Short mmCIF file of C-alpha atoms in Angstrom, two decimals:
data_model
loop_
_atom_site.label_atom_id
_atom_site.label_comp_id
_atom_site.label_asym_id
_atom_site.label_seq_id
_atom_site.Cartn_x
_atom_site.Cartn_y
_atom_site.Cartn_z
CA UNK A 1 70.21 41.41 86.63
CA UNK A 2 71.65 44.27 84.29
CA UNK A 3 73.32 41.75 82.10
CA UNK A 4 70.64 39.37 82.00
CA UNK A 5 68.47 41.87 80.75
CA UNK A 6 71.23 43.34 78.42
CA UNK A 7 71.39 39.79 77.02
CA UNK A 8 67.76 39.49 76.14
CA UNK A 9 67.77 42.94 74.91
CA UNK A 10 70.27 42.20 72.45
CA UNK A 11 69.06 38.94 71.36
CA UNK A 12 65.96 40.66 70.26
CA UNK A 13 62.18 38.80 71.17
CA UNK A 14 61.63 35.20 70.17
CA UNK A 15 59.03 34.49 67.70
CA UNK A 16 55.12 35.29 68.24
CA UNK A 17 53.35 38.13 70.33
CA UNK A 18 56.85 39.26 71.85
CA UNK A 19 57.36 40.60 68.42
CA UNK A 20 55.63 43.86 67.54
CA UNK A 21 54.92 43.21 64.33
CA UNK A 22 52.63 40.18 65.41
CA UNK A 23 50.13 42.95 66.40
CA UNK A 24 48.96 44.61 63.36
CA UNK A 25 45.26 45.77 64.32
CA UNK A 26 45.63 49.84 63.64
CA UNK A 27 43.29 50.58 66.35
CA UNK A 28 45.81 50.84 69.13
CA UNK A 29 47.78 53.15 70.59
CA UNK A 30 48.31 55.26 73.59
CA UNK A 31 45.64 57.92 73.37
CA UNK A 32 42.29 55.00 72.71
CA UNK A 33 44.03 53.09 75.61
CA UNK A 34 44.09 56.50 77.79
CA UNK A 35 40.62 56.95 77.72
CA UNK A 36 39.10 53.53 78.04
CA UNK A 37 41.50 53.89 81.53
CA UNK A 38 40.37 57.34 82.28
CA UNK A 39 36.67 55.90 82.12
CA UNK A 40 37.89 52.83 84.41
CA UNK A 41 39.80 55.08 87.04
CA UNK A 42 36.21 57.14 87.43
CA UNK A 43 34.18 54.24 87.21
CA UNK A 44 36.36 52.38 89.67
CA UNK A 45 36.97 54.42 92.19
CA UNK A 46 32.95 54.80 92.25
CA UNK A 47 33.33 50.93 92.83
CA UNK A 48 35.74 51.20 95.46
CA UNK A 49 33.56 53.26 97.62
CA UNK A 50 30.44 52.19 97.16
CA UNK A 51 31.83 48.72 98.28
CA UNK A 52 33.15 50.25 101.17
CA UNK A 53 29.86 51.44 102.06
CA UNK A 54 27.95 47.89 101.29
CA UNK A 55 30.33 46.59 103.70
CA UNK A 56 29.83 49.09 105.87
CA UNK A 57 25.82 48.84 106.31
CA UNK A 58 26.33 45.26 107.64
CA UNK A 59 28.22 46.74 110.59
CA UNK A 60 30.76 44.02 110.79
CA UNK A 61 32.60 45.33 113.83
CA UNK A 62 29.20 44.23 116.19
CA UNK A 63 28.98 41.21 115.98
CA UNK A 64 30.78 37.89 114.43
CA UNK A 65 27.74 36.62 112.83
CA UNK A 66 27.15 40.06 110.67
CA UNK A 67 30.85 39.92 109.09
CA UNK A 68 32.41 35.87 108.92
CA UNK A 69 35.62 36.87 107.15
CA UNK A 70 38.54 34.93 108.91
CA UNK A 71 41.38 36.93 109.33
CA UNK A 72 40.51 40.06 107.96
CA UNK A 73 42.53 42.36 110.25
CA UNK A 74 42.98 45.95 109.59
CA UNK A 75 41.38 45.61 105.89
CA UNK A 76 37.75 45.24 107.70
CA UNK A 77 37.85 48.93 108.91
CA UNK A 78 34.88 50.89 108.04
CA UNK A 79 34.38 55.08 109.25
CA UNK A 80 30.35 54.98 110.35
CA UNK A 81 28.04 52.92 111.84
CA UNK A 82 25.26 52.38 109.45
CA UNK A 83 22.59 54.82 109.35
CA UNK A 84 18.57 53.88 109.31
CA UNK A 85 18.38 57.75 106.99
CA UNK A 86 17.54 58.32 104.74
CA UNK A 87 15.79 55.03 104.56
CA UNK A 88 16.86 54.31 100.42
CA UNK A 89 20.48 54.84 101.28
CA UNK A 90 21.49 51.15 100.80
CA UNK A 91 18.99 51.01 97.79
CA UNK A 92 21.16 53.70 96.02
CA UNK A 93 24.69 52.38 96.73
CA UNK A 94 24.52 49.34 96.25
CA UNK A 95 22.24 49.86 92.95
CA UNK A 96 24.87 52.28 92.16
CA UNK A 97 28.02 49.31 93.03
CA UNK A 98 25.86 46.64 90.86
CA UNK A 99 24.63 48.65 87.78
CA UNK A 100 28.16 50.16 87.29
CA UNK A 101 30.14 47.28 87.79
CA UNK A 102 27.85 45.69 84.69
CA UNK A 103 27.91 48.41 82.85
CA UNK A 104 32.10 49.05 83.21
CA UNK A 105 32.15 45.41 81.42
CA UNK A 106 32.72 46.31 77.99
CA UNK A 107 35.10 49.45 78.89
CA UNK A 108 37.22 46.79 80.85
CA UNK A 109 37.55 44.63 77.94
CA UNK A 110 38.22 47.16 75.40
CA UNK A 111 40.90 48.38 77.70
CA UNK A 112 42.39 45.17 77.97
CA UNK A 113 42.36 44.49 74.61
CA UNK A 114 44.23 47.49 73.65
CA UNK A 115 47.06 46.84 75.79
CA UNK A 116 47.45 43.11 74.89
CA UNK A 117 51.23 43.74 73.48
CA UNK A 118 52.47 44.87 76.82
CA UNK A 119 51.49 41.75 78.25
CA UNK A 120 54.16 40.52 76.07
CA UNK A 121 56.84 43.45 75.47
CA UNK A 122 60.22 42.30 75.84
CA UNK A 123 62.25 41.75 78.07
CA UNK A 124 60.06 41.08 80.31
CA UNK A 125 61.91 42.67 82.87
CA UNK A 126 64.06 45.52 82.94
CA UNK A 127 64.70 47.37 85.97
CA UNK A 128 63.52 46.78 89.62
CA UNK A 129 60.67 49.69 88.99
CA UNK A 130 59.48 47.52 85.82
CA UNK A 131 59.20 44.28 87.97
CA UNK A 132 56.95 46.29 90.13
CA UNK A 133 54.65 47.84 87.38
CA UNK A 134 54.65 44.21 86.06
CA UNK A 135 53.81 42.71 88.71
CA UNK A 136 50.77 45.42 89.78
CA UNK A 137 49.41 44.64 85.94
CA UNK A 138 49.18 40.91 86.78
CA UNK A 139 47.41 41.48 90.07
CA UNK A 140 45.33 43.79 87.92
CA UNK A 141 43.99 41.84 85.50
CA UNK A 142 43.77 38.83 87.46
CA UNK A 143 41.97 41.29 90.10
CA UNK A 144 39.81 42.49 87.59
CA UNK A 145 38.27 39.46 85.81
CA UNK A 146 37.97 37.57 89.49
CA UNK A 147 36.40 41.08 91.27
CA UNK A 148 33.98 41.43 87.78
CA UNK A 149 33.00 37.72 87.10
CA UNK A 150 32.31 36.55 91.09
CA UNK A 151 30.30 40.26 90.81
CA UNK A 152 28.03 39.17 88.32
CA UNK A 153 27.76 35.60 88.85
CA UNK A 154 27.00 37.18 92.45
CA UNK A 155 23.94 38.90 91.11
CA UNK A 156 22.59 35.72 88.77
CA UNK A 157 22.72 33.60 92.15
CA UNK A 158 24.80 31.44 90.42
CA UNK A 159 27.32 30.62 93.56
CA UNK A 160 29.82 28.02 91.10
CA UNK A 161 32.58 29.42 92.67
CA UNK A 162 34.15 27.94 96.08
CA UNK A 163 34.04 29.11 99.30
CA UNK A 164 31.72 32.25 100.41
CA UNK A 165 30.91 35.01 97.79
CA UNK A 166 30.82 37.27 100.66
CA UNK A 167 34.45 36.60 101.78
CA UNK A 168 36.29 35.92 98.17
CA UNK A 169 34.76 39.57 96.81
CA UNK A 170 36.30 40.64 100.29
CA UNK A 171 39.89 39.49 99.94
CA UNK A 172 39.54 40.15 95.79
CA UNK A 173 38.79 43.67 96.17
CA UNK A 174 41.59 45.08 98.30
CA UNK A 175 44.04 42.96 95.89
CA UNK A 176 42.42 44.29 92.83
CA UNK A 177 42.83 47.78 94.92
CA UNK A 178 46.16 47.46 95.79
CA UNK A 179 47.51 46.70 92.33
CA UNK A 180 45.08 49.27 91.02
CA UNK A 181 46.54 51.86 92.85
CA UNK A 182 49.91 50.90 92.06
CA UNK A 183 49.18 50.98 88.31
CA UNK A 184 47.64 54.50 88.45
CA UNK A 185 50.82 55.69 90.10
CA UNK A 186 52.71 54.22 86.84
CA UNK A 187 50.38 55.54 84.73
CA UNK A 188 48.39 58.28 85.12
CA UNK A 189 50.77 60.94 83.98
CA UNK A 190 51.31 59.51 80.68
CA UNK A 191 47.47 58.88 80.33
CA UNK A 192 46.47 62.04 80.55
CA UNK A 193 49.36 63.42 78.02
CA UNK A 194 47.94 61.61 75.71
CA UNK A 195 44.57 62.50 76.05
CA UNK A 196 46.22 66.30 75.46
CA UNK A 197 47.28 64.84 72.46
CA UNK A 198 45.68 65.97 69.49
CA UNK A 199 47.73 65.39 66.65
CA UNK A 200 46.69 61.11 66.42
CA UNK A 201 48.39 58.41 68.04
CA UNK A 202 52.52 58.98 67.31
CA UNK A 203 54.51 56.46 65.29
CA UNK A 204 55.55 53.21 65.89
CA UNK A 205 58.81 52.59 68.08
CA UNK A 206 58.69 55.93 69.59
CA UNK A 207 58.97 56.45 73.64
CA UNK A 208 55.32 58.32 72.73
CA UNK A 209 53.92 55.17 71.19
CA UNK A 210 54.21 53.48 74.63
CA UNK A 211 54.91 49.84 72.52
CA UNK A 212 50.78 50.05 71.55
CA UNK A 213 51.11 51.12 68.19
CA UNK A 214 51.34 48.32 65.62
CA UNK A 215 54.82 48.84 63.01
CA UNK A 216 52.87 47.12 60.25
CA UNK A 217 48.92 47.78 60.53
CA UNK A 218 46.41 46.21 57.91
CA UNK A 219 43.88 48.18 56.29
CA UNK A 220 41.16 50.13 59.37
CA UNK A 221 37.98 48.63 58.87
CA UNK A 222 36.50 51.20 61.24
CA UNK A 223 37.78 54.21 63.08
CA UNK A 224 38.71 54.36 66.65
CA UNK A 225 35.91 57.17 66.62
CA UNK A 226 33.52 53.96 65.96
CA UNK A 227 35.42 51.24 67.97
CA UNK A 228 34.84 53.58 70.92
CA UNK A 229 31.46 54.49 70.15
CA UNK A 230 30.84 50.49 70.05
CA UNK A 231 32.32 50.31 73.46
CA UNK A 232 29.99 52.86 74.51
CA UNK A 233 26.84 51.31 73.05
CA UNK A 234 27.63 48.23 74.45
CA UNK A 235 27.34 50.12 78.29
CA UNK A 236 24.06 51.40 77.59
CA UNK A 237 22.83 48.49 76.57
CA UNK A 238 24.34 46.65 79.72
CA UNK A 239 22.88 49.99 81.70
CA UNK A 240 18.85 49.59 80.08
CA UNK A 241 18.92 45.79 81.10
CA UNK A 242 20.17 46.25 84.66
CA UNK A 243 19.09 49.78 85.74
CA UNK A 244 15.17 48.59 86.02
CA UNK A 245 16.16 46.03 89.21
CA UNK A 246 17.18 49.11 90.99
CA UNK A 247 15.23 51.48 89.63
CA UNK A 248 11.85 49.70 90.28
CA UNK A 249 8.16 50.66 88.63
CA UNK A 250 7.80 50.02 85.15
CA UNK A 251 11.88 49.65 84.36
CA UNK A 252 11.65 46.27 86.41
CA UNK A 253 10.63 45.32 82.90
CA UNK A 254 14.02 45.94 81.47
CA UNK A 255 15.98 44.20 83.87
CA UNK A 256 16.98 41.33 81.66
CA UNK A 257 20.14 41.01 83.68
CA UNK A 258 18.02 40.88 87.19
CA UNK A 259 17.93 37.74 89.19
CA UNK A 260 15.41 35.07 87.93
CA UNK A 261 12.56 32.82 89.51
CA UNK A 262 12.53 35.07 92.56
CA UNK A 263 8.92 36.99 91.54
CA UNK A 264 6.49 35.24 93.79
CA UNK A 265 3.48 36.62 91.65
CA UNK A 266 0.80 39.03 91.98
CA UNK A 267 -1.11 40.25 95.40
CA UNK A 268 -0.07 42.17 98.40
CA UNK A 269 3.10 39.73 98.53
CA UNK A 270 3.62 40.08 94.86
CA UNK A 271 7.23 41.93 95.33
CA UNK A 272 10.46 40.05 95.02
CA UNK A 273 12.15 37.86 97.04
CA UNK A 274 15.77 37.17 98.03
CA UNK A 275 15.46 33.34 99.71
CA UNK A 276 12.78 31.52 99.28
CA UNK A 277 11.47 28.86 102.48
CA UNK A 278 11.87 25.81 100.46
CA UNK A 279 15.12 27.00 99.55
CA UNK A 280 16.23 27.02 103.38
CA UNK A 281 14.34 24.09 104.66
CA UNK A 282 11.72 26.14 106.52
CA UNK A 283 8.75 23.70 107.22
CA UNK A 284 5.35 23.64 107.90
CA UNK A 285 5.87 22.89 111.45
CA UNK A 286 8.16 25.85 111.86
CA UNK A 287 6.52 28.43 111.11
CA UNK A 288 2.82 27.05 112.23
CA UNK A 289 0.30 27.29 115.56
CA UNK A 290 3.28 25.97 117.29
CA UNK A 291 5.29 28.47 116.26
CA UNK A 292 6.50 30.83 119.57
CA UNK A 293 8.54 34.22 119.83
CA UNK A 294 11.07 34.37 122.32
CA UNK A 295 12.15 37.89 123.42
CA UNK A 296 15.27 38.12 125.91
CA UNK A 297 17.03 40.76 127.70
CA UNK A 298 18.01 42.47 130.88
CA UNK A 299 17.83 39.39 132.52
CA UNK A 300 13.69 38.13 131.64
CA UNK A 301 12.63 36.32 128.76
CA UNK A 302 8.95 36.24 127.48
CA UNK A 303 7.53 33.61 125.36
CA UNK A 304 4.97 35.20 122.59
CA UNK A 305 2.26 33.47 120.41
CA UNK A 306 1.31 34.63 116.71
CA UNK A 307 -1.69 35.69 118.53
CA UNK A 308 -0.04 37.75 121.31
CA UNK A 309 2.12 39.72 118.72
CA UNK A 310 -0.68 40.53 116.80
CA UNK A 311 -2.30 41.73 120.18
CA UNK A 312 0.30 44.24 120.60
CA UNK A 313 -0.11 48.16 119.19
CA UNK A 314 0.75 47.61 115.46
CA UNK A 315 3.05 50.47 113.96
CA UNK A 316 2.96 50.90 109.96
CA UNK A 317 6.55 52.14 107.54
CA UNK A 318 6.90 52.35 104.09
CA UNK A 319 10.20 50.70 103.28
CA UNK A 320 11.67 48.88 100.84
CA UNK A 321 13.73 45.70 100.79
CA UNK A 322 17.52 46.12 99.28
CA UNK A 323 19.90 43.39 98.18
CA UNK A 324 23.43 43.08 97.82
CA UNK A 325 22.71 41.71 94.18
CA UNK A 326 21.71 45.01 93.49
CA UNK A 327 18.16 44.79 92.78
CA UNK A 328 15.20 46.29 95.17
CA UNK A 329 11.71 46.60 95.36
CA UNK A 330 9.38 50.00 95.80
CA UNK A 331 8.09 50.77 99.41
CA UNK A 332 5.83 48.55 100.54
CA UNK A 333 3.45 48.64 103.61
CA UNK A 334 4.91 46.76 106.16
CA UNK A 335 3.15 46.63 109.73
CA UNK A 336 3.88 44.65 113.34
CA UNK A 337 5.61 45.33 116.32
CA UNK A 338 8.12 47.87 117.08
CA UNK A 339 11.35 46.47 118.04
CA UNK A 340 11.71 49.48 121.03
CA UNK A 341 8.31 47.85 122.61
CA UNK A 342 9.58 43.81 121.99
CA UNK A 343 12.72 46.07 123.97
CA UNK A 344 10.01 47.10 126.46
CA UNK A 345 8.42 43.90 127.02
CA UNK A 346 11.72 42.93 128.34
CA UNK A 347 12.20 45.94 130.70
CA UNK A 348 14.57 47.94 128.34
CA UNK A 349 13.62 51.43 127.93
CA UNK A 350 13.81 54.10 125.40
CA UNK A 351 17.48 53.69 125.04
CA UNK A 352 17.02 49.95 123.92
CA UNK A 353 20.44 48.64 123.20
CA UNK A 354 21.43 46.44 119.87
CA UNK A 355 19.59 43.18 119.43
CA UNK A 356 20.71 39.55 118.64
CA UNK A 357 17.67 38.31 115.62
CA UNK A 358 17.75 34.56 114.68
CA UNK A 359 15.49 32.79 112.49
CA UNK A 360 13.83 29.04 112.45
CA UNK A 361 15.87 29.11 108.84
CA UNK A 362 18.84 25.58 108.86
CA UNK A 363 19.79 25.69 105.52
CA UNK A 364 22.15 28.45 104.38
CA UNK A 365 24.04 32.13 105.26
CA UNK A 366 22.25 34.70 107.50
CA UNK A 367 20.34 32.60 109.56
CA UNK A 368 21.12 35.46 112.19
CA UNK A 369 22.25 39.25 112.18
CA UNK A 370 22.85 41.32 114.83
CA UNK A 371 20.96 44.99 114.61
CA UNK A 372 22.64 48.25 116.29
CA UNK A 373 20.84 50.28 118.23
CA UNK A 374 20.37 53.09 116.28
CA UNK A 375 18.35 50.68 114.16
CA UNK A 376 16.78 48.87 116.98
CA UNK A 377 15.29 53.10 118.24
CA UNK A 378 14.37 54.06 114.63
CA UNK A 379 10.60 54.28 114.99
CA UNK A 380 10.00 52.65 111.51
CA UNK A 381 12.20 49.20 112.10
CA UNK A 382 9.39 46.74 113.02
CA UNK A 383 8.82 43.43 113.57
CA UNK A 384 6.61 42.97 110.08
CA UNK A 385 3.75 40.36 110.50
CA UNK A 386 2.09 41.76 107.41
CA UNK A 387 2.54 43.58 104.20
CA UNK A 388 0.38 45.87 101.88
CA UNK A 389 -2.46 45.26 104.22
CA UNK A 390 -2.06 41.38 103.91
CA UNK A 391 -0.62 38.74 106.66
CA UNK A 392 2.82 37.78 105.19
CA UNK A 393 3.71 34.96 102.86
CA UNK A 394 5.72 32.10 103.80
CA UNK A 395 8.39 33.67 101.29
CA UNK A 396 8.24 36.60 102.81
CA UNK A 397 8.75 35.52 106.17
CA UNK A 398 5.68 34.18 107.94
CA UNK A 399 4.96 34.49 110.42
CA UNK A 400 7.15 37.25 111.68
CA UNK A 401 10.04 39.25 109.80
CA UNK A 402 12.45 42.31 110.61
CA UNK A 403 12.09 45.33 108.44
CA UNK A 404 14.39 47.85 109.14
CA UNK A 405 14.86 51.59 107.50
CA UNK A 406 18.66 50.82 105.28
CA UNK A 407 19.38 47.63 106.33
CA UNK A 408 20.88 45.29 103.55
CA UNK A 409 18.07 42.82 102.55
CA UNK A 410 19.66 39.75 104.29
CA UNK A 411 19.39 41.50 107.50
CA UNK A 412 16.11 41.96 107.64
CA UNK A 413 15.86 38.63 108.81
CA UNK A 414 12.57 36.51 107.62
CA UNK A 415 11.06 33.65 109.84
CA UNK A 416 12.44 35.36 112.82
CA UNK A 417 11.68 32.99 116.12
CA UNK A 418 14.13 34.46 119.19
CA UNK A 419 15.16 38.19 119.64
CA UNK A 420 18.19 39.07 122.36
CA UNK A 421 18.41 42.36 123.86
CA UNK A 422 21.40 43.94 124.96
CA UNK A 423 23.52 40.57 125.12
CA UNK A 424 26.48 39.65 123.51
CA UNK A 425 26.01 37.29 120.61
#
């Protein structure tokens, strides 16, 4: 391997972007790459955790139907079962996950613009340790692009890609991780010399130089100053059009970047929606005087009508609904049944264990989720049958829906028709 790379060495780099001179933009060098990736090893480590914690407030270890990923192993750990407080938790996080991710965007490309001659220093390999870094920077920005475009396509609802979003982010993200981590070990240390740097990016051909800076730059036509300040612009523009979906109130306004077609209009059900039931196949039939509510557990089962569940003491929380896409919507007055007195009607007691909710819903993912029971005893998670001091729409779940204090938006299951109590699912 020594004299194969000897020999490549000496023959010098064929023709085109092997050769330094092909790269003459005199923006480049170590110290503007260095803090584009001190911005992106914040930023992404910010990522990293908040997608732990998105994966972690499905509580995939309870049940197969709240985490599908086939073979998953070890990577699926998570520290915490998901807590019902404070009630906005999942709001924040995952607003937090979405809104940087977008915003990151243009840092990410600027970064990867200004390191486009490595891609094709040569030799391309030189030593068992460069392999290694090489191969971590392919993962990378393979990683990258897949974890950043499958993200935002994610939150458009614009599922072109194959297979489940859900399980493709998955796998992506501990790849992108992996290699991430790898490349930080490489080069951290000389990132951060080079931010100490204050004398300008070194000359050309020097170890210093890292291979970024150009031997034969044209003229600047702005200063890497303004290049960077560009960047930066560019992220608070991304940040003013995504921000609102999370933020809620009057900034909804500004969320250009927010999902579309999914405001069902004004009213006490005038709030955003994740599924719609045409988009599901709910029909009229489903969800109409024939409609029934099975509860099951310790060993009964009780059959309820629209009218029976209304009969029942009616308990009131102010909660929002949270999405995965990132975007949310303020409280809103949700009333129905507690789900510890559906527990009692059963013969479960205070300590009402986790519960199995599925919906009438055919069409599409999350036709079912499995609650824990921490969520199942929080006083505020209900079964909704109205909202805002109106009976619910069929968008919004009609006739009954879950509402629970944290929960990720797709388990607060709409259309709900059979609740399980304390059996496995």
């Amino acid at each position: 391997m020594r004299k194969a790379v000897e020999s490549a060495a000496g023959a010098g780099p064929p023709p085109g972007p092997s050769r330094p001179e092909f790269w003459r933009s005199p923006l480049r060098g170590p110290r503007f790459t260095a803090v584009f990736g001190l911005v992106l090893l914040f930023g992404i480590t910010v990522l990293f955790v908040t997608g732990l914690l998105s994966y972690a407030a499905y509580n995939p270890d309870l049940a197969a139907v709240n985490d599908q990923t086939p073979g998953k192993g070890w990577l699926g750990f998570y520290l915490f079962s998901w807590p019902t407080s404070p009630y906005w938790l999942y709001r924040l996080t995952q607003g937090v996950h979405v809104t940087l991710g977008i915003v990151l965007v243009p840092v990410l490309l600027a970064k990867l613009w200004s390191v486009i001659p490595k891609l094709f220093e040569w030799p391309p390999i030189r030593s068992v340790s460069h392999a290694l870094d090489r191969l971590s920077l392919l993962l990378l920005v393979g990683g990258a692009g897949f974890e950043f475009v499958t993200g935002i396509l994610n939150v458009q609802l614009h599922y072109v890609f194959p297979g489940s979003f859900y399980t493709l982010h998955f796998y992506g993200a501990w790849v992108f991780t992996g290699a991430f981590v790898v490349h930080v070990a490489f080069r951290l240390p000389r990132a951060l010399r080079a931010v100490r740097h204050r004398r300008g990016e070194p000359a050309a051909g020097t170890e210093e130089a890292a291979g970024l800076v150009s031997p034969r730059p044209t003229a600047p036509t702005i200063s890497r100053r303004g290049a960077a300040a560009m960047v930066g612009l560019g992220s608070v523009a991304l940040l003013v059009v995504t921000a609102g979906q999370s933020l809620g109130g009057w900034w909804r306004q500004t969320a250009l970047l927010a999902p579309h077609g999914r405001d069902p209009g004004p009213g006490p059900n005038g709030f955003q929606i994740n599924k719609t039931a045409a988009s599901v196949g709910i029909r009229p039939s489903d969800i109409g005087p024939a409609w029934r509510l099975t509860v099951r557990g310790a060993g009964h089962q009780v059959d309820l009508t629209y009218e029976q569940l209304l009969a029942m003491p009616q308990r009131e929380a102010a909660l929002p609904i949270a999405c995965v896409e990132g975007w949310s919507t303020p409280d809103q007055l949700w009333s129905g049944v507690r789900l510890t007195d559906l527990a009692a009607v059963v013969g479960h007691g205070v300590d009402a264990p986790e519960v199995l909710v599925e919906s009438v819903q055919r069409g599409g993912s999350f036709r079912s989720a499995v609650l824990r029971d921490n969520q199942v005893r929080d006083g505020r998670s209900l079964l909704a049958v109205r909202v805002n001091g109106a009976a619910l729409s069929p968008d919004h779940g009609y006739p009954a829906r879950i509402i629970v204090p944290g929960a990720p938006g797709v388990h607060n299951t709409k259309w709900v028709t059979r609740l399980t109590f304390g059996e496995p699912a």
